[in-house]
Coordinates of C-alpha atoms in Angstrom, one line a residue:
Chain A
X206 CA -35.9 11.4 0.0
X207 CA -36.4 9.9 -3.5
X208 CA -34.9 8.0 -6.3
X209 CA -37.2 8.1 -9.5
X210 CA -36.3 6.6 -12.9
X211 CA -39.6 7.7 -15.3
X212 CA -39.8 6.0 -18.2
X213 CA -36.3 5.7 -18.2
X214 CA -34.8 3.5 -21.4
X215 CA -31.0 2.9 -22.3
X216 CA -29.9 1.0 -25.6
X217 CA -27.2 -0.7 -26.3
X218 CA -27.4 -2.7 -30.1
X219 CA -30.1 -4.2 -29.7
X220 CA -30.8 -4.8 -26.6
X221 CA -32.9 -2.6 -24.3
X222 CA -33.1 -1.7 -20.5
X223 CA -36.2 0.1 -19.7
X224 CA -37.2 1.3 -16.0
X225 CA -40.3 3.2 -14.3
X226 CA -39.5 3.5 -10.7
X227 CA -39.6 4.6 -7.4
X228 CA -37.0 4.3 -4.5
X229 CA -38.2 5.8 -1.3
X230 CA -35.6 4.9 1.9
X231 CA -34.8 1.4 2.9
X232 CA -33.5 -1.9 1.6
X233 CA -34.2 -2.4 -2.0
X234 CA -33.1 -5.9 -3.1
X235 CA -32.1 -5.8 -7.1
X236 CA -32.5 -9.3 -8.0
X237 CA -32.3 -10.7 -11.8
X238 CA -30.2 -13.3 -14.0
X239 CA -27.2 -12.2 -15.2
X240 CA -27.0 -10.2 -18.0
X241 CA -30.3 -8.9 -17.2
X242 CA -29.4 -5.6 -16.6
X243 CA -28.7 -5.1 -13.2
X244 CA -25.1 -2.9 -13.5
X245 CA -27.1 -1.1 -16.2
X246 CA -29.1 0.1 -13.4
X247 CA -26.3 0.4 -10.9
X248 CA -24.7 3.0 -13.8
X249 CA -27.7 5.0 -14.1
X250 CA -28.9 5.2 -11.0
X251 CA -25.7 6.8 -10.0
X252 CA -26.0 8.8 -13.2
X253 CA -22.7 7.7 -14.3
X254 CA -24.3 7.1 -17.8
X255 CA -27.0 8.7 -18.9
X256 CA -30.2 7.4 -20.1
X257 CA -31.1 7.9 -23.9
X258 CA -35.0 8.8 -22.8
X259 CA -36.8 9.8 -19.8
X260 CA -35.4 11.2 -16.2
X261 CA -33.6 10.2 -13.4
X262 CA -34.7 12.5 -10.5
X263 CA -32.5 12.7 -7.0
X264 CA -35.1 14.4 -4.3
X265 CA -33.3 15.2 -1.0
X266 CA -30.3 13.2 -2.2
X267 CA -27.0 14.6 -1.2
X268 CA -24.6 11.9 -0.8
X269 CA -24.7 9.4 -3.2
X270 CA -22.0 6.4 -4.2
X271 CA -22.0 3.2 -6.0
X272 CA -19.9 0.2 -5.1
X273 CA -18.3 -1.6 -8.2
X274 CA -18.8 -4.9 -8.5
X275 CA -14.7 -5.0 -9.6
X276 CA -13.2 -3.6 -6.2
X277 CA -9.9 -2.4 -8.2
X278 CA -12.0 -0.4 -9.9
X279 CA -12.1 1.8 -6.9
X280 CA -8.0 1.9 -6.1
X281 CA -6.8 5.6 -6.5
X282 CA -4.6 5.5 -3.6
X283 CA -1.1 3.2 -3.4
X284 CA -1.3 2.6 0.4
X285 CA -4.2 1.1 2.1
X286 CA -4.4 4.2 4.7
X287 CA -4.3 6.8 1.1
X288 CA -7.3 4.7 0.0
X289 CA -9.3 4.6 3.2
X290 CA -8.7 8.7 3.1
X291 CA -10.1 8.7 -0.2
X292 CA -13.6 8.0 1.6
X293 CA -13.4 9.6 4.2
X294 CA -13.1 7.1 7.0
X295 CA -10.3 6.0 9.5
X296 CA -7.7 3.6 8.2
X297 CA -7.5 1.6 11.2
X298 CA -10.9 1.2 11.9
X299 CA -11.3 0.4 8.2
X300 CA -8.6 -2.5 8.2
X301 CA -10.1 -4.0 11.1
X302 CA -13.5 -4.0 9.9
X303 CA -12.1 -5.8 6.7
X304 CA -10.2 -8.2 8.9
X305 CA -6.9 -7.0 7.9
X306 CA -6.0 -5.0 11.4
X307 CA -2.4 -3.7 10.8
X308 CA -1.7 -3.6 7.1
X309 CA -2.3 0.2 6.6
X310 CA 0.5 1.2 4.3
X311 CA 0.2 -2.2 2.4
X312 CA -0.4 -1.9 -1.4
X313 CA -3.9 -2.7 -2.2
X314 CA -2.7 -4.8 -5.4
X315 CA -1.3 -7.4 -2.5
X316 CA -4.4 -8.1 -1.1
X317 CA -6.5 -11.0 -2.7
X318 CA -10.1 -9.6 -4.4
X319 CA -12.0 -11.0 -1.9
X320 CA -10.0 -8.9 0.9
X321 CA -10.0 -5.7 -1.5
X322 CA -13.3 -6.5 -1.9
X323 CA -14.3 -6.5 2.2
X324 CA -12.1 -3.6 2.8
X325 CA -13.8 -1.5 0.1
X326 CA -16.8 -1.9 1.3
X327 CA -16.2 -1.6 5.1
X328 CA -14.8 1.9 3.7
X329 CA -18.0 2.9 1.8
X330 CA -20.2 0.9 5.0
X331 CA -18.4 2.9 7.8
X332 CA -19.8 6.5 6.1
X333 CA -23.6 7.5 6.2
X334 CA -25.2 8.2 2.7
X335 CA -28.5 9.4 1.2
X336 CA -28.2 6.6 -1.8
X337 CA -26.1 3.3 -1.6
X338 CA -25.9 1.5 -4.0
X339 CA -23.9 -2.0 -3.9
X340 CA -23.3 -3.4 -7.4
X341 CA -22.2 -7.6 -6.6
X342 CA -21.9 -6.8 -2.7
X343 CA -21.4 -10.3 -2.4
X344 CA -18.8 -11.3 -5.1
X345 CA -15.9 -12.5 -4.5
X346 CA -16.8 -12.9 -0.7
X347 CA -16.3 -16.2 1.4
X348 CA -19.9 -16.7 3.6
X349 CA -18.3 -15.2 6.8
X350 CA -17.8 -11.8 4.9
X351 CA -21.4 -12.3 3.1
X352 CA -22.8 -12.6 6.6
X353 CA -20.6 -9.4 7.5
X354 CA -21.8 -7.3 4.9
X355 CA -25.5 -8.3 5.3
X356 CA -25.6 -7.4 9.0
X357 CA -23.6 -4.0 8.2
X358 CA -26.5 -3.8 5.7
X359 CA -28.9 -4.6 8.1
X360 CA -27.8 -2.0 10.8
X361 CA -27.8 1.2 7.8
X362 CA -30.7 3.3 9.7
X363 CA -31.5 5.5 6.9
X364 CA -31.7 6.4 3.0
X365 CA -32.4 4.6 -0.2
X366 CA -29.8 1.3 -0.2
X367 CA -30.4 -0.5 -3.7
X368 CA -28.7 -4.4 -3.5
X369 CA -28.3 -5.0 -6.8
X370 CA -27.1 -9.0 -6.8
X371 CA -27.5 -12.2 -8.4
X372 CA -26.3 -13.7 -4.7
X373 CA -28.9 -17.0 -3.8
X374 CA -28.6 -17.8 -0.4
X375 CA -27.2 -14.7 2.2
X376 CA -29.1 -11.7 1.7
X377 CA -29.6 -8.9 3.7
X378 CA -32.9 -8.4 5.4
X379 CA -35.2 -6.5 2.8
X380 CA -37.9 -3.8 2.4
X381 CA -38.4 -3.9 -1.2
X382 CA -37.9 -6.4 -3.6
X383 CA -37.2 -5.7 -7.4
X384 CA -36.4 -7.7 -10.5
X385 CA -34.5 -7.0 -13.7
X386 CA -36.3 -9.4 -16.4
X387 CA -34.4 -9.1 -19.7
X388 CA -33.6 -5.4 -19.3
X389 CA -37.2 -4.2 -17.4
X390 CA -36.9 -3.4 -14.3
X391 CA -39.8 -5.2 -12.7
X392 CA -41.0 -3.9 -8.7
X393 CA -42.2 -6.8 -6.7
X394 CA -42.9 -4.8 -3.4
X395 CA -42.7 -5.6 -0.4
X396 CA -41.9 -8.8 1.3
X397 CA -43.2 -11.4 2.2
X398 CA -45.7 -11.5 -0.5
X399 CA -43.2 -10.1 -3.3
X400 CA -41.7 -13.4 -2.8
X401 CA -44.7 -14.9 -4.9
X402 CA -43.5 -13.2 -7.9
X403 CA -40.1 -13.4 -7.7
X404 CA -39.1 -15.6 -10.8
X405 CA -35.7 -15.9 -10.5
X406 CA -35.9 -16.3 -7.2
X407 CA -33.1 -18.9 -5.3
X408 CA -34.0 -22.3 -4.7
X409 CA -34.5 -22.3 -0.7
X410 CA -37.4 -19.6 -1.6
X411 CA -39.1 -21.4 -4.3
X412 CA -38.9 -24.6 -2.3
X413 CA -40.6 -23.1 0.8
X414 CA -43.0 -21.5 -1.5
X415 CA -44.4 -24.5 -3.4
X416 CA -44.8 -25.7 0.4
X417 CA -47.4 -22.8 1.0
X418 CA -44.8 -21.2 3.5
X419 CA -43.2 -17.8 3.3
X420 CA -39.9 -16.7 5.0
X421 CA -40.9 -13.2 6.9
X422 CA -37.2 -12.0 5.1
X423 CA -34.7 -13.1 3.5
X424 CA -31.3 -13.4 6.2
X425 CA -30.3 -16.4 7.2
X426 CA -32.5 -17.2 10.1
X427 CA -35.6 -15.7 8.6
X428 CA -35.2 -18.7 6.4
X429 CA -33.9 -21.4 8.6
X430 CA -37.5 -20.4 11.1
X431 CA -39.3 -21.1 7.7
X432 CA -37.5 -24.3 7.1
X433 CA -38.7 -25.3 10.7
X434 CA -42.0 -24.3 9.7
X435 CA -42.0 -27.3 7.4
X436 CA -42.7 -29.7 9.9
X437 CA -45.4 -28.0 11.2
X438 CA -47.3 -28.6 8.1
X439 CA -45.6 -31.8 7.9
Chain B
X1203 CA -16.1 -1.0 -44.6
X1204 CA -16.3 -5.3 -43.9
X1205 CA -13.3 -6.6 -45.3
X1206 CA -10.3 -6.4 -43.3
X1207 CA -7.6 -7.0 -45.8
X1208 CA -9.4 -4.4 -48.1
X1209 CA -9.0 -2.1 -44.8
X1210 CA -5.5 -2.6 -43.9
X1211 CA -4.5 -2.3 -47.9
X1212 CA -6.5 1.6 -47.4
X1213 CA -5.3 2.3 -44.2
X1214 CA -1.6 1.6 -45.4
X1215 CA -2.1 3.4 -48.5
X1216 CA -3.5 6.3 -46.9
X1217 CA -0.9 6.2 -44.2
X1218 CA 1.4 7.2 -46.9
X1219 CA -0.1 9.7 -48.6
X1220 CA -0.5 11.2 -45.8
X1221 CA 3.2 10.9 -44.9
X1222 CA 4.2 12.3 -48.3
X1223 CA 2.3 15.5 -48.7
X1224 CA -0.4 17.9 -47.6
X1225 CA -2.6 17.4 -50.4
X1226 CA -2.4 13.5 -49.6
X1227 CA -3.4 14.3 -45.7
X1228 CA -6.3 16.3 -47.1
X1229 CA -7.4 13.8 -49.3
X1230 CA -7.1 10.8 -46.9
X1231 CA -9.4 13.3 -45.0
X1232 CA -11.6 13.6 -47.9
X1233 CA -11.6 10.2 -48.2
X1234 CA -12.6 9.5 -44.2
X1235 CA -15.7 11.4 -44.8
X1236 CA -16.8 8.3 -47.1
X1237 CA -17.8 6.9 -43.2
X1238 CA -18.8 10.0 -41.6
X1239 CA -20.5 7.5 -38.1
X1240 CA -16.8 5.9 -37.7
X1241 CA -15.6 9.5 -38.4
X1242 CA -17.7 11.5 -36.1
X1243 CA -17.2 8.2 -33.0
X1244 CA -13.3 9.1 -33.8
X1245 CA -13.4 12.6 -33.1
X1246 CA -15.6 12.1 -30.3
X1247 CA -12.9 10.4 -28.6
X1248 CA -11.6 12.0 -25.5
X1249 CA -8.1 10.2 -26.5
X1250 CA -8.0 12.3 -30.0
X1251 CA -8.4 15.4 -28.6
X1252 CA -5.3 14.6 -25.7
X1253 CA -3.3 13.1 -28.7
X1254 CA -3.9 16.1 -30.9
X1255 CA -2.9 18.5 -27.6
X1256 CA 0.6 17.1 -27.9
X1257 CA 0.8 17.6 -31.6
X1258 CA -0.2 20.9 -31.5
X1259 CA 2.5 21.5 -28.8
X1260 CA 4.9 20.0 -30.9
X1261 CA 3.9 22.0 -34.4
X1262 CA 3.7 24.9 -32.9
X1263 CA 7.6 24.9 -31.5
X1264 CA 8.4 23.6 -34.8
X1265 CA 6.8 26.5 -36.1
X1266 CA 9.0 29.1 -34.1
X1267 CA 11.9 26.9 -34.8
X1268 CA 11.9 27.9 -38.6
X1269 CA 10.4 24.5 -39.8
X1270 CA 7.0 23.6 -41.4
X1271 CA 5.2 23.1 -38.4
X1272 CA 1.7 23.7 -40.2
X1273 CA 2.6 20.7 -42.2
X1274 CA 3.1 18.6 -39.4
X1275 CA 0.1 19.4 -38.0
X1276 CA -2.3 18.7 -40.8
X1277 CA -0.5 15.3 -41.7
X1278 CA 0.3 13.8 -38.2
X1279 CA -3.5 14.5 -37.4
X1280 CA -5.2 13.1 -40.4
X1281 CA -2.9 9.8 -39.4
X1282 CA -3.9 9.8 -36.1
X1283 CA -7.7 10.1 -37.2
X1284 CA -7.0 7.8 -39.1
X1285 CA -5.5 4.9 -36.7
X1286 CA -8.6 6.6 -34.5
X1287 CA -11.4 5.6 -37.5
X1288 CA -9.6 2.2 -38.0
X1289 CA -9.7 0.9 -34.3
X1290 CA -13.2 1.8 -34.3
X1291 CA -14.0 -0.8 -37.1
X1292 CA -11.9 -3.4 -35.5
X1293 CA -13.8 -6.6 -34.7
X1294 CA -12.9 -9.5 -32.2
X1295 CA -11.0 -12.0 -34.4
X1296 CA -10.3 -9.7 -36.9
X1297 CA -6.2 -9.3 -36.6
X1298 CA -6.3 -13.0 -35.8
X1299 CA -7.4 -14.0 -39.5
X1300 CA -6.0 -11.2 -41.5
X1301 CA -2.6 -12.4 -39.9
X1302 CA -3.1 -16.1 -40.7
X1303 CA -4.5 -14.8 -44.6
X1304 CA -0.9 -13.4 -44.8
X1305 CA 1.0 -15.4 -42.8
X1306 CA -0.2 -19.0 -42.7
X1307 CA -1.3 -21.1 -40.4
X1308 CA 1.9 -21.3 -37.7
X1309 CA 3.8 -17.7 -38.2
X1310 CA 0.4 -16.2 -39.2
X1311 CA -1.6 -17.4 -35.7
X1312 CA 1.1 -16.6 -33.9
X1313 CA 1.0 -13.4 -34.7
X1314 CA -2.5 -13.0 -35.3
X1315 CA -2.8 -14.2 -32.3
X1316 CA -0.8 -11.7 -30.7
X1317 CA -1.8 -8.7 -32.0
X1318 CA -5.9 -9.6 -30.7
X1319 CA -4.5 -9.8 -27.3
X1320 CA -3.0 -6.6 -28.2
X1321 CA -6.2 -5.0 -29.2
X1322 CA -8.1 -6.6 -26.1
X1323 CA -5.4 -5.2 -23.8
X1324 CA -5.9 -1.7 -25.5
X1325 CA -10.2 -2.2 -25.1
X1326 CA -9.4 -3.4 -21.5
X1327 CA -7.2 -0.5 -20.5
X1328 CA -9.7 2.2 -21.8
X1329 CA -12.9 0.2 -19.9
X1330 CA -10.8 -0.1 -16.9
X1331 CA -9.7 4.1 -17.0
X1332 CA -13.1 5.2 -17.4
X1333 CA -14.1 2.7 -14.5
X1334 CA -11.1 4.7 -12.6
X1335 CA -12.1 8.4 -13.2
X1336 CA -16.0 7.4 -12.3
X1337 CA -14.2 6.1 -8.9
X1338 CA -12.8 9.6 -8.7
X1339 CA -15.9 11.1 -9.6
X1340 CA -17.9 8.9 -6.9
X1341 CA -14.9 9.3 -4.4
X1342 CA -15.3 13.8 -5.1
X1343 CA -11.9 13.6 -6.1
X1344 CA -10.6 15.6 -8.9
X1345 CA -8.0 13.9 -11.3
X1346 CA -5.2 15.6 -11.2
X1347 CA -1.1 14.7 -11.5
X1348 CA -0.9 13.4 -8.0
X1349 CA -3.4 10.3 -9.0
X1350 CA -1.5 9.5 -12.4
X1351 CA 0.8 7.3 -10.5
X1352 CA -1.8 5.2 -8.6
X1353 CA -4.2 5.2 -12.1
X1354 CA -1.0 4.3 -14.2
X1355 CA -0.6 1.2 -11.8
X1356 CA -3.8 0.2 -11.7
X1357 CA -3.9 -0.3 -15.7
X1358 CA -0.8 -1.7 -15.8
X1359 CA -1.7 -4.2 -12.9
X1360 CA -4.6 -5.2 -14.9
X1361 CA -3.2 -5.5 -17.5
X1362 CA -0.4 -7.8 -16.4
X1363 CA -2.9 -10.2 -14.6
X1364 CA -4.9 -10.3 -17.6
X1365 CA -1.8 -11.3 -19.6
X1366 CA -1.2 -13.8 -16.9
X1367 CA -4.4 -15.9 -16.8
X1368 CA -4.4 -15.8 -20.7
X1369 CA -1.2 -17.3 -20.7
X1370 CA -2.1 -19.8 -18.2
X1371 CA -5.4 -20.6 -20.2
X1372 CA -3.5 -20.8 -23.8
X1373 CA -1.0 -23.7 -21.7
X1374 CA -3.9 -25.4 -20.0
X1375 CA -5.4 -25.8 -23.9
X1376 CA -2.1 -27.1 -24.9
X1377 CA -0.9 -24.4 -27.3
X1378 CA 2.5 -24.3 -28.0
X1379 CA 2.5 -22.5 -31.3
X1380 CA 0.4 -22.2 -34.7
X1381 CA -3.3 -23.4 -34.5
X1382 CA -5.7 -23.9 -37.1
X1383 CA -7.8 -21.4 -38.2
X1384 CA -10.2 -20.7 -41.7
X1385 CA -11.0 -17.0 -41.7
X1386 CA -13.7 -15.7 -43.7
X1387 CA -14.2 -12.2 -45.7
X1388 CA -17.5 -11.0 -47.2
X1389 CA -16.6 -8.0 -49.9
X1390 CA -19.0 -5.4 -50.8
X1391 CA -19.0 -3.3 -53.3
X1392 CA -18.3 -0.3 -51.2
X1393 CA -15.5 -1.9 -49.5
X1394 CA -14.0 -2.2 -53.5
X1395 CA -14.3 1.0 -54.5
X1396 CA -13.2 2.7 -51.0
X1397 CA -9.9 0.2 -51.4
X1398 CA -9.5 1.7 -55.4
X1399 CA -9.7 5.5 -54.0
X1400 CA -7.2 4.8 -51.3
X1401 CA -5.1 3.7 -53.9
X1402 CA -5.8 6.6 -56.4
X1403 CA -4.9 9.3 -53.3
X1404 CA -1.9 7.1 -52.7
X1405 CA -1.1 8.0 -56.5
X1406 CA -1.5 11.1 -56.5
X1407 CA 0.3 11.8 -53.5
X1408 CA 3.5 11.3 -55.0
X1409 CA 2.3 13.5 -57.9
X1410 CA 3.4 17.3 -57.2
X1411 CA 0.0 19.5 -56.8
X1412 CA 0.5 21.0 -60.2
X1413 CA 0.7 17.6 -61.9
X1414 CA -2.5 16.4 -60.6
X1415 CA -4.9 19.8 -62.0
X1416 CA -2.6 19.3 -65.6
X1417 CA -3.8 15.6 -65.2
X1418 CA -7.4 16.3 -64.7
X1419 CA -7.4 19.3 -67.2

């Protein structure tokens, strides 16, 4: 199973994205500045637009979706039971994943973003797929749902899941690290050492790494051990 | 075409001709072809096509009712090509100081003002229904009549919370009416003589077919 964008370039004025590369199965963290590029790549990646030169091959991909970074974008049902059909998945067990047990036949338009947000994702989370990809995962999310979403991340066994954020302190535990830089898309591999390169990388991260130490990955306690670490080397 | 009050004096010109007679549809067409990329964006619009659907409906019973339903068609669709070409050329800010050129400062930014938070609303709408049918497409769902409710909702929800925050933003800056604004025009020389042939066709559009070939014999 592969994702491959070869010498893949989209314009829009002047401004240019350009991408050579290779998703094989696992976490891909998509990490850049905003306005970088990184929905650009959500978009093509899920061939919703198509680039003006080069390919974008899907091998042994059959299920594919995106996650909007807008969660309204993704309403096409007026109850929240018609919208958890939509995917697929069980209403019920989709409310209570999003924290909203019992408010199936509520309008989705009467839940704030940030609940939209969690219950759209627990809907896409809750089915298995070949290529996820999570445009803004994060946004709009208070740290408890941040923390939900990475460990739902975390527990996806297979395929090619592309994190595409700008999010600076909970992350997901990552196999690949990538980075738009003003419209290239930029592979870092894998981590820890990709952290080395990793130029818009968050503060906690740049901090431990002028200190010589690494995080092993990026959740939560893979930093906090590496914080402790700082007192070993004083 | 740059200058917006050269623009709406062609667009309103044309509008008429168009109005008036065949010949004037065909020569606001003629003259459309003048900007064949704004042209061929316009046609390439889903929208047009929809639009034109409905008008070709409508000619078409007018047709079998006795009535000049050819006629209709031709001019109703040159003026919808027409509103299609124009929107294309619209820039952010542009409404805001053709209005207050006309207008003045207070009537003229009020309105101005309006009719840009029109044009946003319309931009928004459109980004926000081609975010909704890539939804359906990621979802496997086909659109059909059944969805029109829910995606009819969803762009006027948007629309209405958009319209909320910018009134919330336009108190918190402390506008109550008028504003103060010095709006620019640069005029080529295209923009001049596109302006002067709108007005010709607009001309000769009242002129009966016959009169015009007498004219130019």
């Amino acid at each position: 199973m592969n994702l491959s964008l070869s010498s893949v370039e989209w314009h829009a004025g002047s401004w240019k994205f350009s991408a050579d590369a290779s998703f094989c199965p696992g976490v891909h963290l998509v990490a850049g500045r905003v306005g970088s590029g990184k929905t650009t790549l959500a978009l093509l990646s899920s061939r919703l637009i198509r680039p003006d030169t080069g390919t974008i091959g899907y091998d042994g991909i059959r299920a594919q979706t995106l996650s909007f970074q807008y969660p309204e974008y993704h309403i096409t049902g007026s109850t929240l039971r018609e919208e958890a059909e939509s995917y697929g998945v069980d209403p019920t067990a989709a409310c209570a994943r999003a924290g909203i047990a019992g408010r199936e036949d509520q309008d989705p338009f009467r839940l704030s973003r940030g609940e939209l947000k969690m219950f759209q994702i627990s809907c896409i989370l809750m089915r298995t797929w070949d290529l996820l990809i999570l445009d803004e995962p994060f946004s709009a999310l208070d740290c408890r749902a941040k923390l939900a979403v990475c460990r739902a991340i975390d527990e996806i066994q297979s395929g090619i899941v592309l994190v595409i954020t700008h999010e600076q302190h909970i992350l997901p535990r990552t196999d690949y690290l990538w980075e738009m830089r003003s419209g290239v898309l930029t592979g870092l591999g894998t981590l820890p050492e990709a952290l080395f390169a990793w130029e818009s990388a968050p503060g906690p991260v740049r901090m431990l790494r002028d200190r010589g130490i690494l995080p092993a990955n990026l959740r939560r306690d893979d930093m906090l051990e590496a914080a402790c670490r700082m007192h070993e080397y004083g | 075409m740059q200058d917006a009050r050269i623009r709406l004096i062609s667009v309103i010109s044309l509008s008429i001709a168009t109005f008036l007679s065949v010949p004037g549809a065909i020569l606001a067409l003629l003259w459309l072809f003048l900007t064949p990329k704004i042209l061929k964006g316009a046609v390439k619009s889903m929208a047009f096509w929809v639009i034109l659907l409905f008008v070709g409906i409508v000619a078409i019973a007018t047709q079998l009712s006795g009535n000049d339903g050819i006629s209709y068609l031709v001019r109703t669709s040159v003026i919808i090509l027409l509103g299609f070409s124009v929107y294309r050329e619209w820039h952010p800010g542009e409404f805001l100081g053709l209005s207050v050129w006309l207008f003045g400062k207070k009537t003229g930014f009020d309105l101005g003002c309006a009719m840009e938070m029109s044009m946003q609303g319309l931009h928004e709408a459109s980004r926000a229904f081609t975010r909704s049918r890539s939804a359906l497409s990621l979802k496997g769902m086909q659109p059909g009549i059944r969805l029109i409710p829910a995606m009819g909702f969803l762009l006027i929800h948007t629309r209405l919370m958009r319209a909320r925050e910018q009134a919330d933003l336009l108190a918190t800056r402390g506008y109550k009416a008028g504003g103060s604004c010095c709006p620019e025009f640069r005029t080529s020389k295209r923009d001049i003589i596109m302006g002067i042939l709108a007005i010709l066709i607009l001309f000769f559009s009242f002129m009966p077919v016959r009169d015009i070939f007498i004219l130019l014999m």
